[in-house]
PDB file of C-alpha atoms in Angstrom:
ATOM      1  CA  MET A1414      31.613 101.125  55.897  1.00  0.00           C
ATOM      2  CA  TYR A1415      34.621 100.116  57.950  1.00  0.00           C
ATOM      3  CA  ASN A1416      33.346 102.136  60.934  1.00  0.00           C
ATOM      4  CA  MET A1417      29.901 100.553  60.619  1.00  0.00           C
ATOM      5  CA  GLN A1418      31.391  97.068  60.590  1.00  0.00           C
ATOM      6  CA  GLY A1419      33.553  97.974  63.570  1.00  0.00           C
ATOM      7  CA  ILE A1420      30.491  99.089  65.541  1.00  0.00           C
ATOM      8  CA  ILE A1421      28.754  95.809  64.754  1.00  0.00           C
ATOM      9  CA  ARG A1422      31.782  93.776  65.836  1.00  0.00           C
ATOM     10  CA  LYS A1423      32.074  95.704  69.079  1.00  0.00           C
ATOM     11  CA  ASN A1424      28.409  95.273  69.885  1.00  0.00           C
ATOM     12  CA  ILE A1425      28.565  91.536  69.189  1.00  0.00           C
ATOM     13  CA  ASN A1426      31.641  91.240  71.410  1.00  0.00           C
ATOM     14  CA  ASN A1427      30.079  93.261  74.213  1.00  0.00           C
ATOM     15  CA  ALA A1428      26.763  91.392  74.037  1.00  0.00           C
ATOM     16  CA  SER A1429      28.630  88.061  74.158  1.00  0.00           C
ATOM     17  CA  SER A1430      30.566  89.265  77.197  1.00  0.00           C
ATOM     18  CA  GLN A1431      27.335  90.232  78.971  1.00  0.00           C
ATOM     19  CA  PHE A1432      25.790  86.860  78.098  1.00  0.00           C
ATOM     20  CA  GLU A1433      28.839  85.059  79.519  1.00  0.00           C
ATOM     21  CA  ARG A1434      28.607  87.082  82.703  1.00  0.00           C
ATOM     22  CA  LEU A1435      24.908  86.244  82.968  1.00  0.00           C
ATOM     23  CA  GLY A1436      25.882  82.562  82.864  1.00  0.00           C
ATOM     24  CA  TYR A1437      28.163  82.980  85.877  1.00  0.00           C
ATOM     25  CA  VAL A1438      25.435  84.787  87.806  1.00  0.00           C
ATOM     26  CA  GLY A1439      23.102  81.894  86.956  1.00  0.00           C
ATOM     27  CA  THR A1440      25.701  79.437  88.298  1.00  0.00           C
ATOM     28  CA  ASN A1441      25.786  81.364  91.579  1.00  0.00           C
ATOM     29  CA  PHE A1442      21.987  81.177  91.778  1.00  0.00           C
ATOM     30  CA  ALA A1443      21.998  77.429  91.095  1.00  0.00           C
ATOM     31  CA  ASN A1444      24.503  76.838  93.915  1.00  0.00           C
ATOM     32  CA  TYR A1445      22.952  79.163  96.471  1.00  0.00           C
ATOM     33  CA  SER A1446      22.086  76.141  98.666  1.00  0.00           C
ATOM     34  CA  THR A1447      25.362  74.253  98.054  1.00  0.00           C
ATOM     35  CA  ASN A1448      27.367  73.860 101.248  1.00  0.00           C
ATOM     36  CA  GLY A1449      30.689  75.717 101.091  1.00  0.00           C
ATOM     37  CA  TYR A1450      30.099  77.027  97.543  1.00  0.00           C
ATOM     38  CA  LYS A1451      32.221  80.025  96.557  1.00  0.00           C
ATOM     39  CA  ALA A1452      30.568  82.601  94.330  1.00  0.00           C
ATOM     40  CA  ILE A1453      31.999  83.426  90.912  1.00  0.00           C
ATOM     41  CA  ARG A1454      32.351  87.032  89.890  1.00  0.00           C
ATOM     42  CA  PHE A1455      33.048  88.417  86.423  1.00  0.00           C
ATOM     43  CA  GLU A1456      35.092  91.599  86.390  1.00  0.00           C
ATOM     44  CA  GLN A1457      34.712  93.765  83.289  1.00  0.00           C
ATOM     45  CA  MET A1458      36.514  96.748  81.866  1.00  0.00           C
ATOM     46  CA  LEU A1459      36.014  98.897  78.779  1.00  0.00           C
ATOM     47  CA  SER A1460      39.247  99.222  76.821  1.00  0.00           C
ATOM     48  CA  ASP A1461      40.285 102.226  74.735  1.00  0.00           C
ATOM     49  CA  ASP A1462      39.206 100.478  71.536  1.00  0.00           C
ATOM     50  CA  GLY A1463      35.612 100.215  72.811  1.00  0.00           C
ATOM     51  CA  TYR A1464      35.641  96.473  73.501  1.00  0.00           C
ATOM     52  CA  VAL A1465      34.498  95.010  76.815  1.00  0.00           C
ATOM     53  CA  HIS A1466      37.038  92.644  78.356  1.00  0.00           C
ATOM     54  CA  GLY A1467      36.448  90.499  81.430  1.00  0.00           C
ATOM     55  CA  ALA A1468      38.144  88.186  83.880  1.00  0.00           C
ATOM     56  CA  VAL A1469      36.573  85.407  85.959  1.00  0.00           C
ATOM     57  CA  ARG A1470      37.320  85.457  89.693  1.00  0.00           C
ATOM     58  CA  THR A1471      36.177  83.253  92.583  1.00  0.00           C
ATOM     59  CA  ASP A1472      35.265  84.821  95.913  1.00  0.00           C
ATOM     60  CA  TYR A1473      36.841  82.624  98.594  1.00  0.00           C
ATOM     61  CA  GLN A1474      35.497  84.568 101.554  1.00  0.00           C
ATOM     62  CA  LYS A1475      34.015  82.308 104.204  1.00  0.00           C
ATOM     63  CA  GLY A1476      30.260  81.803 104.109  1.00  0.00           C
ATOM     64  CA  SER A1477      28.081  81.958 107.198  1.00  0.00           C
ATOM     65  CA  MET A1478      27.884  78.843 109.377  1.00  0.00           C
ATOM     66  CA  LYS A1479      24.711  77.009 110.342  1.00  0.00           C
ATOM     67  CA  ILE A1480      24.276  74.553 113.179  1.00  0.00           C
ATOM     68  CA  THR A1481      22.898  71.167 112.144  1.00  0.00           C
ATOM     69  CA  GLY A1482      23.329  69.031 115.262  1.00  0.00           C
ATOM     70  CA  ASN A1483      24.612  66.217 113.026  1.00  0.00           C
ATOM     71  CA  PRO A1484      27.926  64.887 114.424  1.00  0.00           C
ATOM     72  CA  TYR A1485      29.067  63.958 110.896  1.00  0.00           C
ATOM     73  CA  ASP A1486      28.861  67.596 109.762  1.00  0.00           C
ATOM     74  CA  VAL A1487      31.925  69.823 109.970  1.00  0.00           C
ATOM     75  CA  ALA A1488      32.733  73.373 108.875  1.00  0.00           C
ATOM     76  CA  ILE A1489      36.103  75.075 108.439  1.00  0.00           C
ATOM     77  CA  ASP A1490      36.228  78.251 110.495  1.00  0.00           C
ATOM     78  CA  GLY A1491      38.922  79.981 108.456  1.00  0.00           C
ATOM     79  CA  GLU A1492      40.782  79.589 105.173  1.00  0.00           C
ATOM     80  CA  GLY A1493      41.515  76.171 103.732  1.00  0.00           C
ATOM     81  CA  PHE A1494      40.107  72.965 102.315  1.00  0.00           C
ATOM     82  CA  ILE A1495      39.704  69.327 103.324  1.00  0.00           C
ATOM     83  CA  PRO A1496      41.396  66.817 100.976  1.00  0.00           C
ATOM     84  CA  ILE A1497      39.112  64.091  99.640  1.00  0.00           C
ATOM     85  CA  VAL A1498      39.854  61.040  97.478  1.00  0.00           C
ATOM     86  CA  SER A1499      37.529  59.501  94.894  1.00  0.00           C
ATOM     87  CA  PRO A1500      36.994  55.721  94.576  1.00  0.00           C
ATOM     88  CA  ASP A1501      39.368  55.923  91.584  1.00  0.00           C
ATOM     89  CA  GLY A1502      42.105  57.617  93.604  1.00  0.00           C
ATOM     90  CA  GLU A1503      41.555  61.147  92.301  1.00  0.00           C
ATOM     91  CA  VAL A1504      42.424  63.847  94.854  1.00  0.00           C
ATOM     92  CA  ALA A1505      40.291  66.979  95.200  1.00  0.00           C
ATOM     93  CA  TYR A1506      39.514  69.469  97.972  1.00  0.00           C
ATOM     94  CA  THR A1507      36.273  70.617  99.568  1.00  0.00           C
ATOM     95  CA  ARG A1508      34.693  72.943 102.113  1.00  0.00           C
ATOM     96  CA  ASP A1509      31.440  70.974 102.055  1.00  0.00           C
ATOM     97  CA  GLY A1510      31.678  69.075 105.336  1.00  0.00           C
ATOM     98  CA  SER A1511      28.397  67.174 105.078  1.00  0.00           C
ATOM     99  CA  PHE A1512      30.025  63.786 105.696  1.00  0.00           C
ATOM    100  CA  LYS A1513      28.638  60.333 106.447  1.00  0.00           C
ATOM    101  CA  ARG A1514      29.769  56.876 107.537  1.00  0.00           C
ATOM    102  CA  GLY A1515      30.103  54.540 104.573  1.00  0.00           C
ATOM    103  CA  LYS A1516      29.171  50.865 104.454  1.00  0.00           C
ATOM    104  CA  ASP A1517      32.739  49.868 105.281  1.00  0.00           C
ATOM    105  CA  GLY A1518      32.922  52.389 108.133  1.00  0.00           C
ATOM    106  CA  TYR A1519      35.040  55.049 106.442  1.00  0.00           C
ATOM    107  CA  LEU A1520      34.174  58.728 106.762  1.00  0.00           C
ATOM    108  CA  LEU A1521      32.927  59.818 103.331  1.00  0.00           C
ATOM    109  CA  THR A1522      31.506  62.820 101.507  1.00  0.00           C
ATOM    110  CA  ASN A1523      27.867  62.535 100.495  1.00  0.00           C
ATOM    111  CA  ASP A1524      28.910  61.377  97.016  1.00  0.00           C
ATOM    112  CA  GLY A1525      31.295  58.713  98.283  1.00  0.00           C
ATOM    113  CA  TRP A1526      34.747  60.332  98.367  1.00  0.00           C
ATOM    114  CA  VAL A1527      37.033  59.316 101.254  1.00  0.00           C
ATOM    115  CA  VAL A1528      37.847  62.115 103.696  1.00  0.00           C
ATOM    116  CA  GLY A1529      41.571  62.675 104.166  1.00  0.00           C
ATOM    117  CA  ALA A1530      43.761  59.582 104.241  1.00  0.00           C
ATOM    118  CA  GLY A1531      40.847  57.441 105.414  1.00  0.00           C
ATOM    119  CA  ILE A1532      39.236  57.456 108.859  1.00  0.00           C
ATOM    120  CA  LYS A1533      37.387  54.245 109.716  1.00  0.00           C
ATOM    121  CA  LEU A1534      34.688  54.439 112.364  1.00  0.00           C
ATOM    122  CA  PRO A1535      33.838  51.190 114.172  1.00  0.00           C
ATOM    123  CA  ALA A1536      30.346  49.775 114.056  1.00  0.00           C
ATOM    124  CA  ASN A1537      28.032  50.254 117.055  1.00  0.00           C
ATOM    125  CA  LEU A1538      30.183  53.000 118.560  1.00  0.00           C
ATOM    126  CA  TYR A1539      28.817  54.871 121.552  1.00  0.00           C
ATOM    127  CA  LYS A1540      29.744  58.277 120.171  1.00  0.00           C
ATOM    128  CA  PHE A1541      32.494  60.044 118.317  1.00  0.00           C
ATOM    129  CA  GLN A1542      33.911  63.534 118.517  1.00  0.00           C
ATOM    130  CA  ILE A1543      35.790  65.670 116.019  1.00  0.00           C
ATOM    131  CA  LYS A1544      38.189  68.007 117.783  1.00  0.00           C
ATOM    132  CA  PRO A1545      38.878  71.570 116.538  1.00  0.00           C
ATOM    133  CA  ASP A1546      42.290  70.394 115.290  1.00  0.00           C
ATOM    134  CA  GLY A1547      40.608  67.714 113.175  1.00  0.00           C
ATOM    135  CA  ARG A1548      41.381  64.671 115.328  1.00  0.00           C
ATOM    136  CA  VAL A1549      38.557  62.119 115.381  1.00  0.00           C
ATOM    137  CA  PHE A1550      37.924  60.320 118.691  1.00  0.00           C
ATOM    138  CA  THR A1551      35.542  57.469 119.427  1.00  0.00           C
ATOM    139  CA  TYR A1552      34.175  56.525 122.852  1.00  0.00           C
ATOM    140  CA  GLU A1553      33.019  53.054 123.861  1.00  0.00           C
ATOM    141  CA  SER A1554      30.697  54.129 126.687  1.00  0.00           C
ATOM    142  CA  ALA A1555      29.611  57.029 128.871  1.00  0.00           C
ATOM    143  CA  MET A1556      32.371  56.056 131.296  1.00  0.00           C
ATOM    144  CA  ASP A1557      35.050  56.332 128.606  1.00  0.00           C
ATOM    145  CA  SER A1558      36.549  59.793 129.104  1.00  0.00           C
ATOM    146  CA  LYS A1559      39.769  59.383 127.100  1.00  0.00           C
ATOM    147  CA  GLY A1560      38.473  57.858 123.900  1.00  0.00           C
ATOM    148  CA  LYS A1561      40.520  56.537 120.996  1.00  0.00           C
ATOM    149  CA  CYS A1562      41.953  58.686 118.213  1.00  0.00           C
ATOM    150  CA  LEU A1563      41.240  57.118 114.817  1.00  0.00           C
ATOM    151  CA  GLY A1564      42.860  59.721 112.637  1.00  0.00           C
ATOM    152  CA  THR A1565      42.759  63.383 111.660  1.00  0.00           C
ATOM    153  CA  ILE A1566      40.711  65.371 109.172  1.00  0.00           C
ATOM    154  CA  PRO A1567      43.445  67.454 107.509  1.00  0.00           C
ATOM    155  CA  VAL A1568      43.143  71.066 106.378  1.00  0.00           C
ATOM    156  CA  VAL A1569      45.275  72.413 103.542  1.00  0.00           C
ATOM    157  CA  GLN A1570      45.751  75.861 102.083  1.00  0.00           C
ATOM    158  CA  PHE A1571      46.941  77.167  98.711  1.00  0.00           C
ATOM    159  CA  ASP A1572      49.127  80.174  97.916  1.00  0.00           C
ATOM    160  CA  CYS A1573      46.650  81.267  95.228  1.00  0.00           C
ATOM    161  CA  PRO A1574      43.184  79.803  95.913  1.00  0.00           C
ATOM    162  CA  GLU A1575      41.706  81.827  93.031  1.00  0.00           C
ATOM    163  CA  GLY A1576      43.731  79.577  90.730  1.00  0.00           C
ATOM    164  CA  LEU A1577      41.806  76.480  91.864  1.00  0.00           C
ATOM    165  CA  GLN A1578      39.408  74.820  89.454  1.00  0.00           C
ATOM    166  CA  GLN A1579      35.878  74.593  90.870  1.00  0.00           C
ATOM    167  CA  ASP A1580      33.454  72.006  89.540  1.00  0.00           C
ATOM    168  CA  SER A1581      30.002  72.889  88.222  1.00  0.00           C
ATOM    169  CA  HIS A1582      28.337  71.581  91.399  1.00  0.00           C
ATOM    170  CA  GLY A1583      30.498  73.872  93.528  1.00  0.00           C
ATOM    171  CA  ASN A1584      31.306  71.301  96.220  1.00  0.00           C
ATOM    172  CA  ARG A1585      34.927  70.500  95.301  1.00  0.00           C
ATOM    173  CA  VAL A1586      37.989  72.082  93.726  1.00  0.00           C
ATOM    174  CA  TRP A1587      41.165  70.825  92.087  1.00  0.00           C
ATOM    175  CA  GLN A1588      44.639  72.240  92.263  1.00  0.00           C
ATOM    176  CA  THR A1589      46.177  73.799  89.166  1.00  0.00           C
ATOM    177  CA  GLU A1590      49.576  75.145  88.240  1.00  0.00           C
ATOM    178  CA  GLU A1591      48.298  78.616  89.096  1.00  0.00           C
ATOM    179  CA  SER A1592      47.007  77.600  92.564  1.00  0.00           C
ATOM    180  CA  GLY A1593      50.256  75.933  93.598  1.00  0.00           C
ATOM    181  CA  GLU A1594      50.697  72.867  95.774  1.00  0.00           C
ATOM    182  CA  PRO A1595      48.516  72.250  98.862  1.00  0.00           C
ATOM    183  CA  GLN A1596      50.184  73.075 102.170  1.00  0.00           C
ATOM    184  CA  LEU A1597      49.114  71.198 105.292  1.00  0.00           C
ATOM    185  CA  VAL A1598      47.953  73.501 108.095  1.00  0.00           C
ATOM    186  CA  LYS A1599      49.413  72.409 111.423  1.00  0.00           C
ATOM    187  CA  ASN A1600      48.378  73.280 114.994  1.00  0.00           C
ATOM    188  CA  HIS A1601      45.064  74.809 113.974  1.00  0.00           C
ATOM    189  CA  ASN A1602      41.649  74.942 115.641  1.00  0.00           C
ATOM    190  CA  MET A1603      39.481  75.492 112.571  1.00  0.00           C
ATOM    191  CA  ILE A1604      37.269  72.387 112.478  1.00  0.00           C
ATOM    192  CA  THR A1605      33.799  72.875 113.963  1.00  0.00           C
ATOM    193  CA  GLN A1606      31.645  69.782 114.443  1.00  0.00           C
ATOM    194  CA  ASN A1607      27.828  69.876 114.092  1.00  0.00           C
ATOM    195  CA  TYR A1608      28.045  72.844 111.708  1.00  0.00           C
ATOM    196  CA  LEU A1609      28.049  73.402 107.946  1.00  0.00           C
ATOM    197  CA  GLU A1610      29.237  76.386 105.935  1.00  0.00           C
ATOM    198  CA  ASN A1611      26.642  78.072 103.734  1.00  0.00           C
ATOM    199  CA  SER A1612      27.312  79.296 100.224  1.00  0.00           C
ATOM    200  CA  ASN A1613      28.793  82.807 100.219  1.00  0.00           C
ATOM    201  CA  THR A1614      26.522  83.854  97.336  1.00  0.00           C
ATOM    202  CA  ASN A1615      24.731  87.119  98.121  1.00  0.00           C
ATOM    203  CA  ILE A1616      21.276  86.506  96.695  1.00  0.00           C
ATOM    204  CA  TYR A1617      20.288  90.204  96.689  1.00  0.00           C
ATOM    205  CA  THR A1618      23.458  91.283  94.900  1.00  0.00           C
ATOM    206  CA  SER A1619      22.973  88.474  92.380  1.00  0.00           C
ATOM    207  CA  VAL A1620      19.379  89.532  91.649  1.00  0.00           C
ATOM    208  CA  ASN A1621      20.439  93.144  91.095  1.00  0.00           C
ATOM    209  CA  GLU A1622      23.307  92.039  88.868  1.00  0.00           C
ATOM    210  CA  MET A1623      21.030  89.817  86.810  1.00  0.00           C
ATOM    211  CA  LEU A1624      18.549  92.674  86.290  1.00  0.00           C
ATOM    212  CA  ARG A1625      21.341  95.048  85.225  1.00  0.00           C
ATOM    213  CA  LEU A1626      22.820  92.480  82.861  1.00  0.00           C
ATOM    214  CA  ASN A1627      19.420  91.819  81.322  1.00  0.00           C
ATOM    215  CA  ALA A1628      18.900  95.553  80.708  1.00  0.00           C
ATOM    216  CA  SER A1629      22.420  95.900  79.323  1.00  0.00           C
ATOM    217  CA  MET A1630      21.955  92.978  76.940  1.00  0.00           C
ATOM    218  CA  LEU A1631      18.655  94.394  75.669  1.00  0.00           C
ATOM    219  CA  ALA A1632      20.333  97.744  75.061  1.00  0.00           C
ATOM    220  CA  SER A1633      23.254  96.092  73.251  1.00  0.00           C
ATOM    221  CA  MET A1634      20.913  94.098  71.029  1.00  0.00           C
ATOM    222  CA  SER A1635      18.888  97.241  70.239  1.00  0.00           C
ATOM    223  CA  VAL A1636      22.032  99.111  69.209  1.00  0.00           C
ATOM    224  CA  LEU A1637      23.157  96.111  67.191  1.00  0.00           C
ATOM    225  CA  LYS A1638      19.831  95.942  65.336  1.00  0.00           C
ATOM    226  CA  MET A1639      19.847  99.691  64.674  1.00  0.00           C
ATOM    227  CA  THR A1640      23.430  99.541  63.367  1.00  0.00           C
ATOM    228  CA  ASP A1641      22.616  96.547  61.206  1.00  0.00           C
ATOM    229  CA  ASP A1642      19.621  98.390  59.699  1.00  0.00           C
ATOM    230  CA  MET A1643      21.830 101.405  58.932  1.00  0.00           C
ATOM    231  CA  TYR A1644      24.432  99.114  57.387  1.00  0.00           C
ATOM    232  CA  ASN A1645      21.843  97.448  55.141  1.00  0.00           C
ATOM    233  CA  LYS A1646      20.425 100.811  54.083  1.00  0.00           C
ATOM    234  CA  SER A1647      23.871 102.113  53.189  1.00  0.00           C
ATOM    235  CA  ILE A1648      24.436  99.040  50.994  1.00  0.00           C
ATOM    236  CA  ASN A1649      21.109  99.576  49.245  1.00  0.00           C
ATOM    237  CA  ILE A1650      21.923 103.244  48.596  1.00  0.00           C
ATOM    238  CA  ARG A1651      25.286 102.355  47.017  1.00  0.00           C
ATOM    239  CA  GLU A1652      23.720  99.653  44.849  1.00  0.00           C
ATOM    240  CA  SER A1653      20.992 101.987  43.647  1.00  0.00           C
TER     241      SER A1653
END
């Protein structure tokens, strides 16, 4: 009886683990079109006691870059994140460089977070340019070759990026004790204007993983049902 109960517990645990993993694969699917999204992977191992254990990891490899032709769009060509500040003063970090000019002129994320320490673009400017080192220049006319530097889009890195907390929308992360403090990257050339970074989710790998997980869950539930039937029969035999 103890062995039968142990088999049931193990199958429930393993089925729950597969269901959790399926949720992470679904999150990757949902954010396939999210700029700069980093795919979640769920690593599993079978321990000596027959239980499946897993750990959640985030794949911070750079996604492919796409040209947009929009001067407000930027991509980070390398490791790192751009600090952003919410209207309430909350600090987070992003690789989604689909920015815009807000009503008051400040460079903002699409959902209204201020980029960096605040870069204010003047109204009716002729053009602006974002240099590879993050400096933002505006030009008053076609004859203006020097331009005026309004500020810099900073890039920071973390000692342990896998320790960052990623939101459900996949377009920003927060530092944690595990990630460590952000470190400003100096003298870099990683900012690319007119480009955006795609999600690094591999759609084909995700489809295959979802199919395997579905088959594994069906098998686990079949074993669980069979074990439960045997357990009930053994109880009936003892009672009779």
